[in-house]
PDB file of C-alpha atoms in Angstrom:
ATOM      1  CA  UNK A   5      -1.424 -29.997 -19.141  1.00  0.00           C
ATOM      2  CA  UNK A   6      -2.867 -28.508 -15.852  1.00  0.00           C
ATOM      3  CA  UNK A   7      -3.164 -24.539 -15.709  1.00  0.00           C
ATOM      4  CA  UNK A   8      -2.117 -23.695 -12.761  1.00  0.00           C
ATOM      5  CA  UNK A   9      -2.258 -19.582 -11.036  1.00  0.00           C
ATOM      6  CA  UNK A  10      -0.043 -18.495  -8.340  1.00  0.00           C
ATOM      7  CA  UNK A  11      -0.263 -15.250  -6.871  1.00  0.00           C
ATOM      8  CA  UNK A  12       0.507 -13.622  -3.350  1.00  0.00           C
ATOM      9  CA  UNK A  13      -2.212 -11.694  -1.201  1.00  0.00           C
ATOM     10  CA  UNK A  14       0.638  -9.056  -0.406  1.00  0.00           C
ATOM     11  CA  UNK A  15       2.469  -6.896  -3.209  1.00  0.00           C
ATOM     12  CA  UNK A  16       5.244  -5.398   0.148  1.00  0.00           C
ATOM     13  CA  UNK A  17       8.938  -5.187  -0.816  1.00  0.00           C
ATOM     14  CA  UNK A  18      10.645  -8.266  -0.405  1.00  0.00           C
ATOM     15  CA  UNK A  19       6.981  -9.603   0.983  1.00  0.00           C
ATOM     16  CA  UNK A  20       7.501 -13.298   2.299  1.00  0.00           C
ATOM     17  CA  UNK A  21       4.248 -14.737   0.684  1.00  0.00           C
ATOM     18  CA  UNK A  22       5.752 -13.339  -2.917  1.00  0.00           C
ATOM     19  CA  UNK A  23       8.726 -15.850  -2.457  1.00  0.00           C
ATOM     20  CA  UNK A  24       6.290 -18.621  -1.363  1.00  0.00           C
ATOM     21  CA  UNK A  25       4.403 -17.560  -4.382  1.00  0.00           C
ATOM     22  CA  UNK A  26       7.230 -17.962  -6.469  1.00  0.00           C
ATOM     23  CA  UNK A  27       8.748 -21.389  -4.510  1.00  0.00           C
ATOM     24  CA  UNK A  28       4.942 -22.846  -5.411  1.00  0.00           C
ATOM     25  CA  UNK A  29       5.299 -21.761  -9.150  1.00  0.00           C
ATOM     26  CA  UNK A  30       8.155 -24.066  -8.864  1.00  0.00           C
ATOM     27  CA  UNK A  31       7.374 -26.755  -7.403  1.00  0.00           C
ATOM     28  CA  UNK A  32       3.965 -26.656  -9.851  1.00  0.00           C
ATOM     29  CA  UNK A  33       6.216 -26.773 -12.751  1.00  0.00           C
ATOM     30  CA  UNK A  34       8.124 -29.531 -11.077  1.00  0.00           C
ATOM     31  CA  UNK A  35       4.908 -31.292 -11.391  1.00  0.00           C
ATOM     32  CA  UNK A  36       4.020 -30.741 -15.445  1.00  0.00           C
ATOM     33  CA  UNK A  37       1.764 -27.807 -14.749  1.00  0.00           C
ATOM     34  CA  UNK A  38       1.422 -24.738 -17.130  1.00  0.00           C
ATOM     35  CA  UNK A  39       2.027 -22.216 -14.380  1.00  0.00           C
ATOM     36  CA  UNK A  40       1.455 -18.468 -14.231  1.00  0.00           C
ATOM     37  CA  UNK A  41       2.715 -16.455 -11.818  1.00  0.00           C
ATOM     38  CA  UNK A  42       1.041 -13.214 -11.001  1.00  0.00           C
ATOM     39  CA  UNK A  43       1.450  -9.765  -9.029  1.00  0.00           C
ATOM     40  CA  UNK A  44      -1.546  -8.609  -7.322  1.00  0.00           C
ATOM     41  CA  UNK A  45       0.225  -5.086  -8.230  1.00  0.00           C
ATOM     42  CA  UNK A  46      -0.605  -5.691 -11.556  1.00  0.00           C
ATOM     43  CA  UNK A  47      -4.086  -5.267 -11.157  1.00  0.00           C
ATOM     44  CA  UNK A  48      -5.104  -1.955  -8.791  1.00  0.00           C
ATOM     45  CA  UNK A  49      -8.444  -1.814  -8.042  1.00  0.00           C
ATOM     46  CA  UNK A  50     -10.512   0.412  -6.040  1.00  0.00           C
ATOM     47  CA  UNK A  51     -11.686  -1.051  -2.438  1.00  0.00           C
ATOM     48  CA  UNK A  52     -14.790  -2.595  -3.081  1.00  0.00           C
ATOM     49  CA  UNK A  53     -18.055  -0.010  -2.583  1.00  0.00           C
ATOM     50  CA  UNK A  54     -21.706  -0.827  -4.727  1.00  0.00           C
ATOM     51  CA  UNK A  55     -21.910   3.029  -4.912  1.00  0.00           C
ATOM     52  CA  UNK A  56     -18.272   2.598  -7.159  1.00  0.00           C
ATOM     53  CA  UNK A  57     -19.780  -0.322  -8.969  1.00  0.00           C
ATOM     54  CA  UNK A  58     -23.312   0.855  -9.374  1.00  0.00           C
ATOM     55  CA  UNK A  59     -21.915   3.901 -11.004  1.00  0.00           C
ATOM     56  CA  UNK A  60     -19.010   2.728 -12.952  1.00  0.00           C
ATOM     57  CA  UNK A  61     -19.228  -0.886 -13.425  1.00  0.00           C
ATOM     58  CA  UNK A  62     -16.219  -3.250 -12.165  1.00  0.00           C
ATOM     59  CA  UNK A  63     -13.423  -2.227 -12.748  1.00  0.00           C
ATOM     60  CA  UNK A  64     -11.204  -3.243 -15.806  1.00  0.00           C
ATOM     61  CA  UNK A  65      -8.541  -5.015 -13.733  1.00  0.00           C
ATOM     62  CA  UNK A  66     -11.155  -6.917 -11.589  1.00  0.00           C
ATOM     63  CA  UNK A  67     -12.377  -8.185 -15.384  1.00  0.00           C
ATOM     64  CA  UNK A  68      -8.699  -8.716 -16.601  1.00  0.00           C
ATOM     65  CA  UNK A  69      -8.325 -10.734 -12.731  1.00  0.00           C
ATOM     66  CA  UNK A  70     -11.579 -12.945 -13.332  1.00  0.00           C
ATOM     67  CA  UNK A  71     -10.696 -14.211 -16.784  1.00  0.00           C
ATOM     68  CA  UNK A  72      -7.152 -14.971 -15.599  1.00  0.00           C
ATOM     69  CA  UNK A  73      -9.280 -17.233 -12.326  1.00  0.00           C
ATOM     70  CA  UNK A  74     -11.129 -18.689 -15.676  1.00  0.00           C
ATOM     71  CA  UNK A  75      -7.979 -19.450 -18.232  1.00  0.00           C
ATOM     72  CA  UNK A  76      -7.248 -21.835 -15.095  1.00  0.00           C
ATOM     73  CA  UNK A  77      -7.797 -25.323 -13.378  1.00  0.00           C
ATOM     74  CA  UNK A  78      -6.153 -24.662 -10.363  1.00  0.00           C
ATOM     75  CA  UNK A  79      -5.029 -21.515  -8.432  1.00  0.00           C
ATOM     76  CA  UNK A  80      -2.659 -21.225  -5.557  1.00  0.00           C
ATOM     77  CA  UNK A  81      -2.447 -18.436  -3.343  1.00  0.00           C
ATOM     78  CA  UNK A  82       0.169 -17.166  -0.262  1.00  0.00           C
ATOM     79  CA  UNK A  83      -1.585 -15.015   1.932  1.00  0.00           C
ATOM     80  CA  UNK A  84       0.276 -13.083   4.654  1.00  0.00           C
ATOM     81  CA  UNK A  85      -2.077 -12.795   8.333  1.00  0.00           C
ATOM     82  CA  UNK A  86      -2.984  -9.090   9.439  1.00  0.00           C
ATOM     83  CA  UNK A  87      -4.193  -9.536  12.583  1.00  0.00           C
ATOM     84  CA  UNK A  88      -5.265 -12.936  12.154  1.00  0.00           C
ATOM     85  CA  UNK A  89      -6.707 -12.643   9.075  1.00  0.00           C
ATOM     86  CA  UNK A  90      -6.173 -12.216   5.838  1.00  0.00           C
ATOM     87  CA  UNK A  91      -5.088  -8.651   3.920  1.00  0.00           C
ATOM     88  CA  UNK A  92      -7.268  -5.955   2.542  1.00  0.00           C
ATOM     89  CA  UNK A  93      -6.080  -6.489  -0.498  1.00  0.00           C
ATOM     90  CA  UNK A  94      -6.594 -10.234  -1.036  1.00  0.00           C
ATOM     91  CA  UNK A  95      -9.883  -9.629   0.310  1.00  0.00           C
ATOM     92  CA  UNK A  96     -10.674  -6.739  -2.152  1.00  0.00           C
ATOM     93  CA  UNK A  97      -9.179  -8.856  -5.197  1.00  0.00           C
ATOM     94  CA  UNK A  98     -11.461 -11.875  -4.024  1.00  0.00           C
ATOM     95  CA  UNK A  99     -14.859  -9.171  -3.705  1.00  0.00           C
ATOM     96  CA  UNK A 100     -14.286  -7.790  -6.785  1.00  0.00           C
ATOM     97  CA  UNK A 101     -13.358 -11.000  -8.991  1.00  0.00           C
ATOM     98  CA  UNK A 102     -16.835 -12.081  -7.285  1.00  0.00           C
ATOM     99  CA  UNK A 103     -18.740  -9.359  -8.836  1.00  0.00           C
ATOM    100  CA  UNK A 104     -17.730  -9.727 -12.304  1.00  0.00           C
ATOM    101  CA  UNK A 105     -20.326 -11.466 -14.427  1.00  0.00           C
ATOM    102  CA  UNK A 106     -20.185 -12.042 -17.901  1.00  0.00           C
ATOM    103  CA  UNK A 107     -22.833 -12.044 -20.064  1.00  0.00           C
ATOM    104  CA  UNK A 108     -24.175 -16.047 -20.006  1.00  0.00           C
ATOM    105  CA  UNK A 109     -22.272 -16.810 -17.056  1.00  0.00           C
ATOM    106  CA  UNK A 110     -24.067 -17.780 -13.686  1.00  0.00           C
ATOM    107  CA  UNK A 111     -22.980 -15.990 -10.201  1.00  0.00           C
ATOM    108  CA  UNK A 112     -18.861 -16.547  -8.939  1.00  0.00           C
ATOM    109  CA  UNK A 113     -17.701 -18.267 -11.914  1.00  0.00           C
ATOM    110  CA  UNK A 114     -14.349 -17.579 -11.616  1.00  0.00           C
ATOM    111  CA  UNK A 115     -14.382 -19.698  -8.349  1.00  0.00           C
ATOM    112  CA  UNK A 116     -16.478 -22.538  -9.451  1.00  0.00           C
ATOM    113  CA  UNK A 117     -15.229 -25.597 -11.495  1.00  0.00           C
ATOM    114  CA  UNK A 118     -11.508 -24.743 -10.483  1.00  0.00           C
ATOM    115  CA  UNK A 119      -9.833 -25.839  -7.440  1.00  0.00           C
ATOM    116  CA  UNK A 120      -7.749 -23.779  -5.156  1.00  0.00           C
ATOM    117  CA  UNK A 121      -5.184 -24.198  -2.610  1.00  0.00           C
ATOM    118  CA  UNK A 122      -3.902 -21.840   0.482  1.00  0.00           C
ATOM    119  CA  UNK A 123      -0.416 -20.718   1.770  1.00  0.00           C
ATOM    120  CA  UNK A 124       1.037 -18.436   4.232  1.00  0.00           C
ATOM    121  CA  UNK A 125       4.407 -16.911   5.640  1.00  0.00           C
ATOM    122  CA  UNK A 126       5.322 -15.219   8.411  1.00  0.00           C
ATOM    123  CA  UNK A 127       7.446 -14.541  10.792  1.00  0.00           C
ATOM    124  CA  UNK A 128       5.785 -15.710  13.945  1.00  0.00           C
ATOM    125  CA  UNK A 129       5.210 -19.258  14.941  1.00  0.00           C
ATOM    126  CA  UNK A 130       1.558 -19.886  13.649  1.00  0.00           C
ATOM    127  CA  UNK A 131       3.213 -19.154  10.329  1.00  0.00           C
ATOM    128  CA  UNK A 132       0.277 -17.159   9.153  1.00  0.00           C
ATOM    129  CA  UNK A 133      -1.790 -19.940   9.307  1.00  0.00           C
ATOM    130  CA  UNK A 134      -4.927 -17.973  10.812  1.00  0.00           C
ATOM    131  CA  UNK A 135      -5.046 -15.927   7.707  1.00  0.00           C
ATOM    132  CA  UNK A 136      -5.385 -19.481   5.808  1.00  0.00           C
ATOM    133  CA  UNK A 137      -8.575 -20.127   7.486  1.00  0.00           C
ATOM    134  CA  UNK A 138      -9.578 -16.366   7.362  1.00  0.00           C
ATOM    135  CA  UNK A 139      -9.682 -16.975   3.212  1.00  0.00           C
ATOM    136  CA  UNK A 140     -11.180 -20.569   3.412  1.00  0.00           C
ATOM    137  CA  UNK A 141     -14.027 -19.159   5.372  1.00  0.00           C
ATOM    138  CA  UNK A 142     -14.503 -16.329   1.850  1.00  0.00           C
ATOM    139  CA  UNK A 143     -13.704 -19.095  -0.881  1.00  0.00           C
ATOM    140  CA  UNK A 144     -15.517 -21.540   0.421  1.00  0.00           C
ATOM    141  CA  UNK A 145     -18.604 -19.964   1.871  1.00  0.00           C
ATOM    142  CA  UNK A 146     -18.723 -16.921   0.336  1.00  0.00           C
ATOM    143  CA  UNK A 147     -17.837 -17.680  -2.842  1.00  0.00           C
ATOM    144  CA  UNK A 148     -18.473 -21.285  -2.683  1.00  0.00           C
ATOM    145  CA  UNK A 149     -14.607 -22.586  -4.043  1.00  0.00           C
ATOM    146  CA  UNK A 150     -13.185 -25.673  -3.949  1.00  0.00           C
ATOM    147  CA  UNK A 151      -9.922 -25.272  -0.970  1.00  0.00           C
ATOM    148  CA  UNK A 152      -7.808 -28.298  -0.426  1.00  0.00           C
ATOM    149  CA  UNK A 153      -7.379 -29.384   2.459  1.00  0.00           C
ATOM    150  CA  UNK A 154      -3.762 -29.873   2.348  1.00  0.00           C
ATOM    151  CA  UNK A 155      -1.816 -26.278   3.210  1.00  0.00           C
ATOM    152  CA  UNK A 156       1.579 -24.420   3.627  1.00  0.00           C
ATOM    153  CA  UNK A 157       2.234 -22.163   6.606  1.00  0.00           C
ATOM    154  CA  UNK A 158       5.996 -21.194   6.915  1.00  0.00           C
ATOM    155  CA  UNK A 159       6.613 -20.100  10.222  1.00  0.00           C
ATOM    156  CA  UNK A 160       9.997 -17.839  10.765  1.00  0.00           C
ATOM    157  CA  UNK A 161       9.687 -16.714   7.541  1.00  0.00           C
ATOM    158  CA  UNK A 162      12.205 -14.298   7.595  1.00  0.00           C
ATOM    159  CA  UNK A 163      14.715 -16.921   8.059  1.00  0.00           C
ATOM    160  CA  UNK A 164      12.636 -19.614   6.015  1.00  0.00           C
ATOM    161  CA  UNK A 165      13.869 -19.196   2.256  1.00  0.00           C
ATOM    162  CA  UNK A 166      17.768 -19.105   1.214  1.00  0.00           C
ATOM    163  CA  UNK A 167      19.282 -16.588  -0.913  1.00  0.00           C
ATOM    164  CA  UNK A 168      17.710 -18.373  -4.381  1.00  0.00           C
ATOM    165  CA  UNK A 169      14.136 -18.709  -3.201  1.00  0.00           C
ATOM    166  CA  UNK A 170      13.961 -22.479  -1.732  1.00  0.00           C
ATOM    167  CA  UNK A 171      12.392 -23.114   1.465  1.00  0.00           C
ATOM    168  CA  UNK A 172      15.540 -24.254   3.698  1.00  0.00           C
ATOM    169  CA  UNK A 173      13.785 -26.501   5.932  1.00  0.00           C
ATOM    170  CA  UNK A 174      13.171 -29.713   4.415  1.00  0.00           C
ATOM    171  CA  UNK A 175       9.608 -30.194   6.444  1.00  0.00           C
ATOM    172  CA  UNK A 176       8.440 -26.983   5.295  1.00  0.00           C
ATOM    173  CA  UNK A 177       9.312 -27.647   1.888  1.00  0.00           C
ATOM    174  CA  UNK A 178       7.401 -30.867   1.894  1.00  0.00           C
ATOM    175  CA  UNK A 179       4.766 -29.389   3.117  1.00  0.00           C
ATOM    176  CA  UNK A 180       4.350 -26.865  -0.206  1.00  0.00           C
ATOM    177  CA  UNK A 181       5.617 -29.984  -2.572  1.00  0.00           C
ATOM    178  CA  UNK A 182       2.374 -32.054  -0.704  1.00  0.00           C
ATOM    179  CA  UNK A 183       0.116 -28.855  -0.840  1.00  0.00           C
ATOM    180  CA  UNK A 184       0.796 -28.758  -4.636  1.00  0.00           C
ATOM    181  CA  UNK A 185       0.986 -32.292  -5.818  1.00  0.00           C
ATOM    182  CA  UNK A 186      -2.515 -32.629  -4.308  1.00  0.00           C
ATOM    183  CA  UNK A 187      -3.432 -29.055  -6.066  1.00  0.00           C
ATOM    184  CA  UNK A 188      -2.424 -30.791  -9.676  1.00  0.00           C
ATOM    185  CA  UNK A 189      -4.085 -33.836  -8.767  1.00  0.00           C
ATOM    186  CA  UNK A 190      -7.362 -32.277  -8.179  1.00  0.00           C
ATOM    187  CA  UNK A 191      -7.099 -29.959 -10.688  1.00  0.00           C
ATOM    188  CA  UNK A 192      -6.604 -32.669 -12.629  1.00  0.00           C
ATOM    189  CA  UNK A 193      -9.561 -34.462 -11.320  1.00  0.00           C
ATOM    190  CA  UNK A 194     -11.679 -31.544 -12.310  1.00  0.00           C
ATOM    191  CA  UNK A 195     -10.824 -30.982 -16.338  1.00  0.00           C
ATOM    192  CA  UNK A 196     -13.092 -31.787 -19.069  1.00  0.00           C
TER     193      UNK A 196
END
């Protein structure tokens, strides 16, 4: 069975990317994957600075984030779009996660041999879709991930999800249930 990770890049109150999170985790699970659902609140970190590192090391939770990236074969994240791009701290938890190396392992492992796949919500039309390319651009160049290209942006997210979680449109929804079928798939594609 596929692991599968599923976090959101915002840890707000009632943040709209935390119930895409969790409508992905379902939809995964619809699809035979082993799926863990994460909070980004459950791993503080200090914003990334080489004097912080250089002096103390990573930090424990940026360790305890990597080996979670590393238990498995696929991971899907919901980022929300600040100003067309994605949030500090997605971008912090990516920047740190890169700088963990354990001892025999070779640069960014927690981003190579895994696969990962990109959704947004948010209220305006673009359906935080710029902060979806804002992340490729990290993964994939800077970190040098696998993305799919297949994607989720809910636009209107504050009226998007009904009062259990499910997206209410049924384009929307088949636009996560596409997003994570092909997610499995490759993940799939990618196992020993």
């Amino acid at each position: 069975m596929v692991r599968i990770l599923v976090f959101a890049g915002s840890i707000r109150t009632g943040s709209f990317n935390a119930r895409l999170a969790a409508a992905a985790a379902r939809e995964l699970a619809l699809l035979d994957a082993d799926v863990s659902l994460v909070s980004l609140a459950d791993y503080p970190m200090p914003i990334y600075d080489g004097d912080i590192e250089a002096a103390e090391g990573v930090p424990e939770n940026a360790l305890k984030l990597k080996r979670q990236f590393c238990a498995h074969q696929g991971i899907f994240i919901a980022g929300p779009e600040y100003n067309a791009g994605m949030t500090p701290l997605l971008k912090n938890a990516i920047d740190w996660v890169s700088r963990v190396r354990e001892e025999g392992e070779k640069p960014l492992a927690a981003y190579h041999g895994r696969v990962f796949a990109l959704g947004s919500a948010s209220p305006g039309g673009y359906g935080g879709f710029r902060s979806q390319m804002a992340a490729r651009q990290v993964l994939e160049l800077g970190c040098g991930a696998l993305v799919i290209p297949e994607s989720c942006a809910v636009a209107a997210a504050h009226q998007a999800f009904d009062e259990d979680g499910h997206l209410k449109d049924e384009r929307t929804r088949a636009m996560l249930v596409a997003c994570c079928r092909s997610l499995v798939a490759t993940a799939r594609s990618l196992a020993p």
